[in-house]
XYZ file of C-alpha atoms in Angstrom:
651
model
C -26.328 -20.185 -8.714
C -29.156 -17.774 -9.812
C -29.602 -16.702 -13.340
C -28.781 -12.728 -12.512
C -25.637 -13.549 -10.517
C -24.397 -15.716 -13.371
C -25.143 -12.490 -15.793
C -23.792 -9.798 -13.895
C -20.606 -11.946 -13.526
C -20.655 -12.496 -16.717
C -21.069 -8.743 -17.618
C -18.530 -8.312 -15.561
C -15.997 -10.587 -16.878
C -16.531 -9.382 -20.198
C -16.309 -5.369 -19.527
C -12.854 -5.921 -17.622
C -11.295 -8.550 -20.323
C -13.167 -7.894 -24.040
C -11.294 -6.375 -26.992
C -13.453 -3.439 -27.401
C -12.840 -0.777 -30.184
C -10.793 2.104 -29.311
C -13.763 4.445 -29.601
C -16.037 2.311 -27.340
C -13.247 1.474 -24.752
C -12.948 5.121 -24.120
C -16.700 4.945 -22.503
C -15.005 2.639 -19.988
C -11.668 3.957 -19.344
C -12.571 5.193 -15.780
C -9.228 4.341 -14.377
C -7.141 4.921 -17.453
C -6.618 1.285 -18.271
C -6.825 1.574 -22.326
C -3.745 4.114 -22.727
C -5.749 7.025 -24.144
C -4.750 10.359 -24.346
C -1.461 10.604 -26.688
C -3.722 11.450 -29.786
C -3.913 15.260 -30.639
C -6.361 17.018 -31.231
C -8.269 17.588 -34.923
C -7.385 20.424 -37.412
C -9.239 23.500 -36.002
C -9.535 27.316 -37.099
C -8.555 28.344 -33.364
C -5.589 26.541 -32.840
C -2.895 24.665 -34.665
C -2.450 21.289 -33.710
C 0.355 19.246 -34.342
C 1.854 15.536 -35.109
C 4.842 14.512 -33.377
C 7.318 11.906 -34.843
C 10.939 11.154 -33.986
C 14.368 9.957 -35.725
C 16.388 8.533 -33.496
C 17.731 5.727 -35.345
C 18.291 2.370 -33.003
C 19.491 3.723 -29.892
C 17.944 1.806 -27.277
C 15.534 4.257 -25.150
C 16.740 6.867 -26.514
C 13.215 7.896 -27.717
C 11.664 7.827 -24.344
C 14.705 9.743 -23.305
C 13.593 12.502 -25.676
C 9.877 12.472 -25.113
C 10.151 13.111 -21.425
C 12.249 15.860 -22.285
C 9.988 17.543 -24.423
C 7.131 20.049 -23.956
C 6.107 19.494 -27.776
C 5.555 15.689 -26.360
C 3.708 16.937 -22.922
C 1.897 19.720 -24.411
C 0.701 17.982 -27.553
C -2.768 18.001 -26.049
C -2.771 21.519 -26.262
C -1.938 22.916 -29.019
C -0.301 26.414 -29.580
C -3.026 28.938 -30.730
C -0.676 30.219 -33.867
C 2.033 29.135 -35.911
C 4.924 31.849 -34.516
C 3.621 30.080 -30.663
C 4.427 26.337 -32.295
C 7.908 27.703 -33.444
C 8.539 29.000 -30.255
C 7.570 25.643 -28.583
C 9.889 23.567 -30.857
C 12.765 26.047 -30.134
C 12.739 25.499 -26.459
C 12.942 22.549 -27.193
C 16.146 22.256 -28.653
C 18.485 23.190 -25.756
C 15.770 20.320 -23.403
C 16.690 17.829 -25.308
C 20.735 18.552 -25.718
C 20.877 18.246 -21.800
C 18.100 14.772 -21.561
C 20.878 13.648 -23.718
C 23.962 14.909 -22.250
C 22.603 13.594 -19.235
C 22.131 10.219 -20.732
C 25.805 10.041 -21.662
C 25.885 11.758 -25.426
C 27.931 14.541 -25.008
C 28.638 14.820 -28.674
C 24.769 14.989 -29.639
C 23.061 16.831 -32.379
C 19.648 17.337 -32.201
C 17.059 19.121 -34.987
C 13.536 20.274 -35.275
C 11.676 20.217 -38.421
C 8.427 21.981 -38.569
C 6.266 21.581 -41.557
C 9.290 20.365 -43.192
C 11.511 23.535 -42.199
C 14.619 22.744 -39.774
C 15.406 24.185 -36.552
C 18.713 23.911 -34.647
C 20.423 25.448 -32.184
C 23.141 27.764 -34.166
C 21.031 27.960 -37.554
C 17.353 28.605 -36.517
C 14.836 29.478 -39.467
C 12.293 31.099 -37.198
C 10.317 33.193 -39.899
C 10.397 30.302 -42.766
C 8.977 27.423 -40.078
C 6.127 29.728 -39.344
C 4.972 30.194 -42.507
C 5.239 26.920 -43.424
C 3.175 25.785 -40.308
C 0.587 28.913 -40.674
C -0.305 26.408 -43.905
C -1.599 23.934 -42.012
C -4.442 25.897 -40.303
C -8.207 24.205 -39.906
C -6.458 22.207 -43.140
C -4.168 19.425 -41.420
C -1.968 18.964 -38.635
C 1.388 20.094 -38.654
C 3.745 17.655 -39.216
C 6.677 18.490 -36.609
C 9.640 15.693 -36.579
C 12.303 15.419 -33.636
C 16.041 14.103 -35.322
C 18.713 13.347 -33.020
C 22.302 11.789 -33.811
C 23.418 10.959 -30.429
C 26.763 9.936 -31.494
C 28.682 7.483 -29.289
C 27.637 7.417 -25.623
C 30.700 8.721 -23.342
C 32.075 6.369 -20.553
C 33.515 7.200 -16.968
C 37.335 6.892 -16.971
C 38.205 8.087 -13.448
C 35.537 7.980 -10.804
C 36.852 9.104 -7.258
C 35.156 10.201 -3.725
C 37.497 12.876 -1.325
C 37.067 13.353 2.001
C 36.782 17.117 1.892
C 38.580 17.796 5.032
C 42.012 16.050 4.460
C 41.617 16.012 0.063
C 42.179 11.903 0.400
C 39.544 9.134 -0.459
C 37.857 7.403 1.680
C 39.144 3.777 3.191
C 36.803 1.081 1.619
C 35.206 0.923 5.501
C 34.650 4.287 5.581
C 32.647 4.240 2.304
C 32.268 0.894 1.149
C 32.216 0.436 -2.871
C 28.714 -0.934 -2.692
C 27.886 2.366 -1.585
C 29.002 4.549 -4.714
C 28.356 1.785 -6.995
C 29.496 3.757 -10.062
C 33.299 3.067 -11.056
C 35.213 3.137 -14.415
C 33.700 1.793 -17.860
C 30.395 2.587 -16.715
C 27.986 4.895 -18.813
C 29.003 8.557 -18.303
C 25.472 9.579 -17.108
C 24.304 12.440 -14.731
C 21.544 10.626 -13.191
C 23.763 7.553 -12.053
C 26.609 10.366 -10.408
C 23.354 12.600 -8.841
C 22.207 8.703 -7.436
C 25.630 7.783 -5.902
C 25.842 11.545 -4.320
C 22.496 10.375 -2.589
C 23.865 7.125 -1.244
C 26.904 8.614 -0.405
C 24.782 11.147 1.771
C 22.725 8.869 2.654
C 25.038 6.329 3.828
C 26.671 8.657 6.347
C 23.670 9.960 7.600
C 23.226 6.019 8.598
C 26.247 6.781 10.176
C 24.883 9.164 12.691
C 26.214 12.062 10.557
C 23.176 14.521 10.114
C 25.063 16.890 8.199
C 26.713 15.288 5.680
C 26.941 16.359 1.847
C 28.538 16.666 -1.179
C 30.774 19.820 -1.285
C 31.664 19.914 -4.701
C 31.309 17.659 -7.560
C 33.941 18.211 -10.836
C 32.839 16.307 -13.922
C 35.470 16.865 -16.849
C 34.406 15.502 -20.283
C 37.174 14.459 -22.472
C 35.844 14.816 -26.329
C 38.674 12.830 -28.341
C 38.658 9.903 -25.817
C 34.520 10.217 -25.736
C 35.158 9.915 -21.553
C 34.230 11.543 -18.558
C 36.631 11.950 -15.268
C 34.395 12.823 -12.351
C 35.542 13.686 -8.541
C 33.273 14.280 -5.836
C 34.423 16.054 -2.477
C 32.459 14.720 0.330
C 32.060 16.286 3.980
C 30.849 13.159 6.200
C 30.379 15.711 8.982
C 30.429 15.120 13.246
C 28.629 12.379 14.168
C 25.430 13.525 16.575
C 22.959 11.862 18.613
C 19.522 12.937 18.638
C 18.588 15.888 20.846
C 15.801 17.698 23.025
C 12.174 16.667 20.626
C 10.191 19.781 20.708
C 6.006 19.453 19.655
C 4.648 22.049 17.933
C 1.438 22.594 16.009
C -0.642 20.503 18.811
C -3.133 22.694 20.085
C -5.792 20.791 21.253
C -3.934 17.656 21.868
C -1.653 17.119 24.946
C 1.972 16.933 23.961
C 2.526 14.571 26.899
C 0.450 12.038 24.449
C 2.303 13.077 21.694
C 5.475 12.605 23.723
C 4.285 8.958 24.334
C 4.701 7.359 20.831
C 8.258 8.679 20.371
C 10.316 6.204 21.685
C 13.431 7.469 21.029
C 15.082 9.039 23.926
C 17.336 12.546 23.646
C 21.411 10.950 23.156
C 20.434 8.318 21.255
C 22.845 8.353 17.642
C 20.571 10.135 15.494
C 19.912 8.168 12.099
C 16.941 8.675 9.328
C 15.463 5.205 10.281
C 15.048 6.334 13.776
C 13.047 9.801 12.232
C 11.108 7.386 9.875
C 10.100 5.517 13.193
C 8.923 8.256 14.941
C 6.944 9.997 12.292
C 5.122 6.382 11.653
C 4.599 5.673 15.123
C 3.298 9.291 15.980
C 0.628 8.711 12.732
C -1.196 6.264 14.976
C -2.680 8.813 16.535
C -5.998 9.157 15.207
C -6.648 13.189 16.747
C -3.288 14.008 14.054
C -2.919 14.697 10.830
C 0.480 15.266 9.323
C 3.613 14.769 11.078
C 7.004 16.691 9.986
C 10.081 16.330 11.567
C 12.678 18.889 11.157
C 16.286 18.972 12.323
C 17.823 21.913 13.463
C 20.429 23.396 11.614
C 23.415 23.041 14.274
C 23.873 20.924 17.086
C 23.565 21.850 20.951
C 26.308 22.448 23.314
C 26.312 18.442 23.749
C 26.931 17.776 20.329
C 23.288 16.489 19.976
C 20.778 17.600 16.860
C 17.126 19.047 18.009
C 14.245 18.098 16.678
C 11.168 19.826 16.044
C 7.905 17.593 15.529
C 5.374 20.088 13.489
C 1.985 18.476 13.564
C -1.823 19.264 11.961
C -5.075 18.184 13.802
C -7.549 16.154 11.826
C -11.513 16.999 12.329
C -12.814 15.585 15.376
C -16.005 13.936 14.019
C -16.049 11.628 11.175
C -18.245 10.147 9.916
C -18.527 7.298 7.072
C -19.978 4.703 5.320
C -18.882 1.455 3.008
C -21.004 -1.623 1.253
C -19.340 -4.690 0.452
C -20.641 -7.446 -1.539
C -19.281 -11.215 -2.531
C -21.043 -13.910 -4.326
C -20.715 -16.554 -1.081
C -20.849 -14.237 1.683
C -23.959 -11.629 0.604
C -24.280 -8.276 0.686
C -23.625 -5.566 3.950
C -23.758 -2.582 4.825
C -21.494 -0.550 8.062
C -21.661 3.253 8.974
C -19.535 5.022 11.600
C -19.385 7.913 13.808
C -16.588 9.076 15.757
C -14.994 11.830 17.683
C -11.032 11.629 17.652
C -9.919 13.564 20.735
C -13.103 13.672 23.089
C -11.327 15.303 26.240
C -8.372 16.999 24.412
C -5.952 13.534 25.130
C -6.695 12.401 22.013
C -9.508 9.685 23.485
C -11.155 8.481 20.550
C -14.658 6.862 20.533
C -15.996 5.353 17.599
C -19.859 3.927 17.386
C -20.376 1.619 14.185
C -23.255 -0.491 12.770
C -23.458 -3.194 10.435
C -25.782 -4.506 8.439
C -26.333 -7.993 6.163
C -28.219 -10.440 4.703
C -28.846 -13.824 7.044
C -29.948 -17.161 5.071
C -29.114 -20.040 5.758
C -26.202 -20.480 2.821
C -24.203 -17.867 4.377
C -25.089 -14.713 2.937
C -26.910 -16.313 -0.417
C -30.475 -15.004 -1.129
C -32.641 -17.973 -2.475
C -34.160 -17.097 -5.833
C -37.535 -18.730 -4.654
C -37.774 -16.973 -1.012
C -39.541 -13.622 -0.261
C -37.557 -11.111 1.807
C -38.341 -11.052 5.705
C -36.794 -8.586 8.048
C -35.518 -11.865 9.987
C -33.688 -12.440 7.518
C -31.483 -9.330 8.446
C -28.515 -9.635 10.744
C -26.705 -7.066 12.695
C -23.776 -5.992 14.838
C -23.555 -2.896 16.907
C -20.059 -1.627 18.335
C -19.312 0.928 20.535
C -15.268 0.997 21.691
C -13.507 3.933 23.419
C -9.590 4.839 23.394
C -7.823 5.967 25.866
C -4.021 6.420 25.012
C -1.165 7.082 27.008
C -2.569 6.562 30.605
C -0.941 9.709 32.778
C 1.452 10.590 29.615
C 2.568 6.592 30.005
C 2.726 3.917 27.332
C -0.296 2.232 28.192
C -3.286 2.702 26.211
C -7.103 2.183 27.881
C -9.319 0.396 25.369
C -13.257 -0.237 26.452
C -15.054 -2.273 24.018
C -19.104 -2.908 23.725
C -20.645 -5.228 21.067
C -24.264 -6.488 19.983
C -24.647 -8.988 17.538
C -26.808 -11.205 15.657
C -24.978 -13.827 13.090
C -26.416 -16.707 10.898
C -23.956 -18.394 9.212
C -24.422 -21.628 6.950
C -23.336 -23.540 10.303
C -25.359 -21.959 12.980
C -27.354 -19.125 14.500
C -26.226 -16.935 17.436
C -26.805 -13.968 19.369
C -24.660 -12.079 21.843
C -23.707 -9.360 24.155
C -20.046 -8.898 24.713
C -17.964 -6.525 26.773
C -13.757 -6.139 26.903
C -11.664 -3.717 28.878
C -7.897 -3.958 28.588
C -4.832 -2.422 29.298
C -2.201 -1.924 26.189
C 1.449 -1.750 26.420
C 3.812 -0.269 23.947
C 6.895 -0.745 23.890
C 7.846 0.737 20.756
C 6.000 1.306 17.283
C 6.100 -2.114 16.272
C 5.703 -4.247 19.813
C 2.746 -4.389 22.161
C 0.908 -6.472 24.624
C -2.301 -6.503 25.743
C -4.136 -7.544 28.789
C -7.909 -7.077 29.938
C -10.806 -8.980 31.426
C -13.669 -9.856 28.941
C -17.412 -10.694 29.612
C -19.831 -12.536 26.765
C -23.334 -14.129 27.172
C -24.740 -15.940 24.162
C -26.852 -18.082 22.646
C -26.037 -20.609 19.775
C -27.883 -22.941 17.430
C -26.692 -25.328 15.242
C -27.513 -29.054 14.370
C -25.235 -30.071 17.526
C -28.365 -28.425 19.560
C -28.731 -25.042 21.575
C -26.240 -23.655 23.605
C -26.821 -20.308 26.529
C -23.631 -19.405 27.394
C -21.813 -17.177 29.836
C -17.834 -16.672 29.368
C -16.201 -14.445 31.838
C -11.780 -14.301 30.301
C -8.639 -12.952 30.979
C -7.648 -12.168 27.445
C -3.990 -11.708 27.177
C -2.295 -10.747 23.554
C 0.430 -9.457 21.577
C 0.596 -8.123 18.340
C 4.198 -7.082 16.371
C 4.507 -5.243 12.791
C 7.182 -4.200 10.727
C 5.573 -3.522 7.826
C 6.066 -0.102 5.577
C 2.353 0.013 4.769
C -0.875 -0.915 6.484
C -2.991 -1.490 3.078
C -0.365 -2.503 0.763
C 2.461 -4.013 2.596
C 5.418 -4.043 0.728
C 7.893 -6.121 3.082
C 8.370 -6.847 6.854
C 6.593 -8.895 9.384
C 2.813 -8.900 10.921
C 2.080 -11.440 13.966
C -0.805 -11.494 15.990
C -1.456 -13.763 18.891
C -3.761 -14.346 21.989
C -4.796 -16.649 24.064
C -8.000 -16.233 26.505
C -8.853 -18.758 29.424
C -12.274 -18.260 30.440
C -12.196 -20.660 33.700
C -15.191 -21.236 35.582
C -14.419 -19.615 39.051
C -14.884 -16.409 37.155
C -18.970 -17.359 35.890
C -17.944 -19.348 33.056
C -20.430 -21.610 32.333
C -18.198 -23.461 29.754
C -14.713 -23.635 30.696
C -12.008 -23.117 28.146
C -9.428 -21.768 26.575
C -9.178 -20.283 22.639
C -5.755 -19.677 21.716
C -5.419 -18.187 18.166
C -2.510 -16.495 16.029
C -1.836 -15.060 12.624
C 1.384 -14.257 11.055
C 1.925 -13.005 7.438
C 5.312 -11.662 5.612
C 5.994 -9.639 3.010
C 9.377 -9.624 0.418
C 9.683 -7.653 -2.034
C 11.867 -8.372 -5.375
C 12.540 -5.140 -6.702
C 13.441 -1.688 -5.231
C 9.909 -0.352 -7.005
C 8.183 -3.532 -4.882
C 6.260 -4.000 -8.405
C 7.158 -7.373 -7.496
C 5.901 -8.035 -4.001
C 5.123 -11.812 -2.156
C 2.955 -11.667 0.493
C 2.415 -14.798 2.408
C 0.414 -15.834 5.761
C -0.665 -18.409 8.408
C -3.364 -18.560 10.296
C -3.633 -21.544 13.828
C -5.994 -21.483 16.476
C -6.850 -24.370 19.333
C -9.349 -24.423 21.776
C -9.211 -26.815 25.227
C -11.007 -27.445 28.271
C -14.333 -28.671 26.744
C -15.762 -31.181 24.248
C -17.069 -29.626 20.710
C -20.612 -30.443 21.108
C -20.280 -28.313 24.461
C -18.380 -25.013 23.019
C -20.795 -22.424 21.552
C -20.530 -22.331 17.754
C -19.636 -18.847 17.165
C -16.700 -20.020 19.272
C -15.271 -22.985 16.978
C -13.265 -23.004 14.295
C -14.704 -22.633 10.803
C -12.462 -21.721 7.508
C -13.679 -20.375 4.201
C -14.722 -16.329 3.207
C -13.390 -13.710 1.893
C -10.490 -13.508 4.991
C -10.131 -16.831 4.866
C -9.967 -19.702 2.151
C -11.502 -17.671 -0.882
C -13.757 -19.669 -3.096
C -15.369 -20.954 -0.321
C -19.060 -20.055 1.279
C -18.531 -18.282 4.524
C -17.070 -19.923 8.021
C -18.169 -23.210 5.853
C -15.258 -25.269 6.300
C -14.838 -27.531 9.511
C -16.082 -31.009 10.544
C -19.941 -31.854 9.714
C -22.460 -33.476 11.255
C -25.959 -34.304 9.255
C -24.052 -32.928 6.177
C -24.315 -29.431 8.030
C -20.620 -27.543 9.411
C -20.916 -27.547 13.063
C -17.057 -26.325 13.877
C -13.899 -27.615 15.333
C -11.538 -26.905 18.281
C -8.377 -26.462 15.940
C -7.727 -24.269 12.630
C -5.096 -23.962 10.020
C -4.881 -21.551 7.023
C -2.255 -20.739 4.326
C -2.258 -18.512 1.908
C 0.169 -17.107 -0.871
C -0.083 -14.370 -3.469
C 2.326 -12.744 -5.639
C 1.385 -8.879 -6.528
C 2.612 -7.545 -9.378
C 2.260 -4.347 -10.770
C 1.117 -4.075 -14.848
C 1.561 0.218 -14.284
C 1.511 2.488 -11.014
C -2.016 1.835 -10.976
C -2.801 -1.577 -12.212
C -1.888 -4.592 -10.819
C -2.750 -8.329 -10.928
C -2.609 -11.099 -8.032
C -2.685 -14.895 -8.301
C -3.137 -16.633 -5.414
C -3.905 -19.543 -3.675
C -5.228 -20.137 -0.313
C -5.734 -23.904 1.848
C -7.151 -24.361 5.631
C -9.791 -25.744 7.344
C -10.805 -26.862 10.900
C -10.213 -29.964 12.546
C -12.372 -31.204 15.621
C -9.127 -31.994 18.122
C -7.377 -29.678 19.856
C -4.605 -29.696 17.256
C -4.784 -29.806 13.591
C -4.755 -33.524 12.926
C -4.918 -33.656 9.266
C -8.186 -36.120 9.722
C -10.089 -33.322 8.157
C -9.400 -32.750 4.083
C -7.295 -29.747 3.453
C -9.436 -27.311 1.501
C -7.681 -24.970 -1.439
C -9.336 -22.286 -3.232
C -7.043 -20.665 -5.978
C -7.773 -17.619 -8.251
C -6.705 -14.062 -9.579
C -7.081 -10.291 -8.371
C -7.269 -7.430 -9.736
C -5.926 -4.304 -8.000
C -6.562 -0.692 -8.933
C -3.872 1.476 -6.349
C -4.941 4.641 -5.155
C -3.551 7.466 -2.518
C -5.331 5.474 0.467
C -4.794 1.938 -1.023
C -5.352 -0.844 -3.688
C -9.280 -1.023 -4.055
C -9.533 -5.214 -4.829
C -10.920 -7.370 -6.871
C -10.362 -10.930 -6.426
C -12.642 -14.034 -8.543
C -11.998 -17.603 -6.666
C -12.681 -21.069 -7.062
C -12.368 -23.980 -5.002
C -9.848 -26.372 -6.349
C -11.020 -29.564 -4.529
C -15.015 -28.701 -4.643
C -17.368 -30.658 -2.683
C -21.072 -30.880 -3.311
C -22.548 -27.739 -1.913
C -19.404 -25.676 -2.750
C -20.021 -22.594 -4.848
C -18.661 -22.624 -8.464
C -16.905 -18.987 -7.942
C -16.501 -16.696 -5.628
C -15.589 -12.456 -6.347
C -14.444 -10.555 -3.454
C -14.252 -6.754 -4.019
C -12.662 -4.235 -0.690
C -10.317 -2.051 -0.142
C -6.674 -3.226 0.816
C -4.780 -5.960 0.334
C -6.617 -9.067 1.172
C -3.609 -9.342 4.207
């Protein structure tokens, strides 16, 4: 390990995770990690700044209650520019904060404002005294403004019932099941728990296939003597519909018949907001689009069906982009991209990208000793074209083109590589794929040289149910393929590479602060003996995608003490991902795998594990990551550490 890698890490290590003073962390605090910002500002001869304390006595949350209430509390930063505007800001206040705590259940609440020692309440307001008494304070001190609240006892709900509207009677328990409302009597007499049980009332009969159901009217009566609340809420279910005539607007320079394509849902089938959620996510995937709305009609048709319009916004056509990546085993790199989303007005998209990085022979590790030399510089070049929805159909055309030259800490190779293939959807999470594929390579690696010609019939399929492409949350992602390349096609080595991936997702909260995220990884190869497969072709474990800790595609049989690959791979890896604030998470993990040089993982090989903890920073387009790794069983040769930093999860 060189001397400046060791410092940087260490640099690192000790910017994210040192105590630094307050004053000093705030040079730092790019992402908001240290909390700053509830200090007001100084005593000035322009404005009149403020403290803010509160008396609440031992009411459990009752504080925060109040302080998201308040616009003394979220205006603090700026303060008023006289004393009459700080009066006036505490005495909206009052009435704020009466309804946060009515709504939390206190419907005998008192609640004062003292400013610069002068009260303020709602029936006996000393507007004129307060001011002076704050116009004191100017360029001298902050005010000192105090928030008192008695809450008194917090009411409970006596009688809790749901009406049909229609007929004035509740509902049957299998017409609205009690898990449903959720709130019943003895329960805390609070707004925002009714408001949430309207919402899964409505919500839970617009599962129903009942588009227009609501909440007619809702009667809360609070009962002051017996500190209790009777509520009853009339609920129209409304007709159950099925989904109607799906009308494209907004489209101009895409063809709707593409559109049209990714909307599997055909007009009659029972409308429900999962089957809207699936159409807007599926119709997302096309690249040419922007946003997708979906809005129901107001009525139904004549066949008791609900319209649907789909409103949509084009995206720029060209793109263009750039990204560097960087990890202590696998090197440095560099990729740029063009691309033109809807080349003939069908929403073809063709995308042209080049990547560059480092080549030694430690898998991406510059020696300290060793002069930089351009051969020293790998590459890949990509060029791959989309067609979608062949004649308005659900097939997709995808042409693919790569150039590449690799050096990993196994072996050398360079290629040519051509696919074209024929995708089938059958809905937003299901497709298979078939093509013909054309490669002609050359390999070395301690095992010898290899020139190779693979002509295959690719076939795969590839399923996903999860909510979120960066940061899963829950549901399923399996990928799987198998490609003969037999030698009545040109095939100079005949075999087959079968490979799939699954990973799963649970989540153990509603807020999914709380997420596990698991995968497996197997692949085989037959037909041929290892020392006769090119070695880009074999198995190898270890990167960043892989077993983390580990030097790149540097875990597999060896042979002189060097990796040269196997025919069979296993991976594992679990991570929990927990959330510290919406914007700061943290990710242990631990990943195992390696190759095996049968057919079949045969557990002659040792199982490799690298274990470690991420860092995530969330933002609008996904968690930007951080992950440091060690290997847990090292071997000689195996880095001490390993950071990782992308965007995403890392699957």
């Amino acid at each position: 390990m060189s001397t400046i890698r060791r410092t940087a890490f260490l640099f690192l290590v000790g910017v994210l995770f040192s105590g630094l003073p307050s004053n000093h962390a705030a040079a730092f605090d790019l992402f908001g990690w240290f909390g700053g910002g509830d200090e007001p500002p100084p005593p000035s001869a322009e404005a009149l700044p403020y403290s803010l304390d509160y008396a609440v006595g031992d009411t459990k949350n009752l504080e925060q209650i109040l302080k998201d209430a308040s616009t003394l509390q979220s205006l603090q930063e700026e303060p008023p520019p006289d004393a009459a505007a700080l009066v006036a800001r505490a005495e909206a206040d009052l009435p704020r904060l009466i309804d946060a705590l009515w709504g939390a259940g206190y419907y005998n609440a008192r609640v004062a404002i003292n400013v610069a020692g002068v009260p303020l309440a709602l029936l006996s307001s000393r507007t004129e005294a307060a001011t002076r008494a704050a116009a004191a304070y100017r360029a001298r001190a902050l005010v000192p403004v105090q928030i008192i609240a008695d809450p008194g006892p917090q009411f409970a709900l006596r009688d809790v019932s749901v009406l049909d509207a229609r007929t004035g009677r509740p509902f049957p328990p299998g017409q609205l099941p009690p898990r449903v409302v959720q709130i019943e009597p003895g329960d805390p007499a609070r707004s925002a728990d009714i408001l949430a049980a309207e919402a899964r009332i409505v919500d839970h009969f617009r599962t129903e296939s009942r588009p227009f159901a609501k909440v007619e009217r809702r009667e809360p009566v609070v009962y002051h003597p017996a500190q209790a609340m009777d509520v009853s809420l009339a609920v129209d279910p409304g007709p159950r519909a099925g989904i109607g005539p799906i009308i494209v607007q907004g489209a101009e320079n895409v063809d709707p018949a593409v559109v049209r394509s990714f909307i599997y849902t055909e007009p009659g089938d029972p409308y429900s907001p999962a089957e809207l959620a699936s159409m807007r996510k599926s119709i997302s995937q096309i690249e040419a689009l922007g946003s997708v709305r979906i809005r129901e009609a107001e009525t139904l048709d004549a066949y008791g069906n609900l319209p649907l319009f789909v409103e949509l916004t084009e995206r720029p056509l060209r793109v263009i982009g750039a990204s560097a990546q960087y990890s202590t085993t696998d090197g440095p790199a560099l990729r740029a991209y063009w691309a033109h989303r809807n080349l003939f007005g069908g929403a073809e998209r063709l995308r042209l990208e080049g990547n560059l990085f480092y080549l030694t022979e430690d898998g991406g590790r510059p020696d300290d000793d060793d002069d930089f030399d351009w051969s020293d510089l790998g590459g890949r070049f990509r060029a791959s074209f989309l067609k979608p929805a062949l004649w308005g159909t659900r097939n997709d055309l995808l042409v693919d083109a790569l150039v590449e030259r690799d050096r990993t800490e196994g072996y050398t190779s360079r290629l040519v590589n051509a696919t074209a293939a024929i995708r089938h959807r059958f809905s937003e999470t299901f497709s298979i794929q078939g093509g013909i594929e054309y490669e002609r390579g050359q390999t070395t690696d301690v095992l010898g040289q290899i020139d190779y010609t693979l002509v295959g019939l690719p076939v795969s399929l590839s399923y996903d149910s999860t909510d979120n492409a960066l940061n899963p949350t829950e549901g399923i992602r399996l990928i799987a393929s198998v490609t003969p390349y037999p030698e009545f096609l040109g095939s100079s080595v005949p075999i087959t590479i079968a490979r799939g991936t699954a990973s799963a997702y649970y989540s153990l909260d509603e807020e999914s602060r709380y997420v596990l995220a698991g995968r497996i990884g197997l692949g085989s190869i037959v037909g041929a003996d290892l020392d006769e497969i090119p070695a880009n072709r074999r198995f190898f474990a270890g990167g960043g995608g892989s077993v983390r800790g580990y030097t790149y595609r540097s875990l597999s049989p060896t042979f002189l003490g060097e990796p040269v690959g196997g025919r069979s791979l296993l991976e594992a890896s679990l991570e929990a991902r927990i959330k510290v604030t919406d914007t700061i998470g943290i990710v242990p993990f631990v990943d195992a795998g390696t190759a095996f040089e049968s057919s079949y993982p045969d557990f002659n090989e040792r199982i490799r594990v690298g274990a470690g903890l991420g860092l995530r920073y969330y933002t609008g387009i996904g968690p930007i990551r951080l992950d440091v790794a060690i290997p847990v069983n090292r071997e000689r040769g195996d880095p001490s550490y390993a950071i990782y930093v992308g965007i995403g999860q890392a699957f």
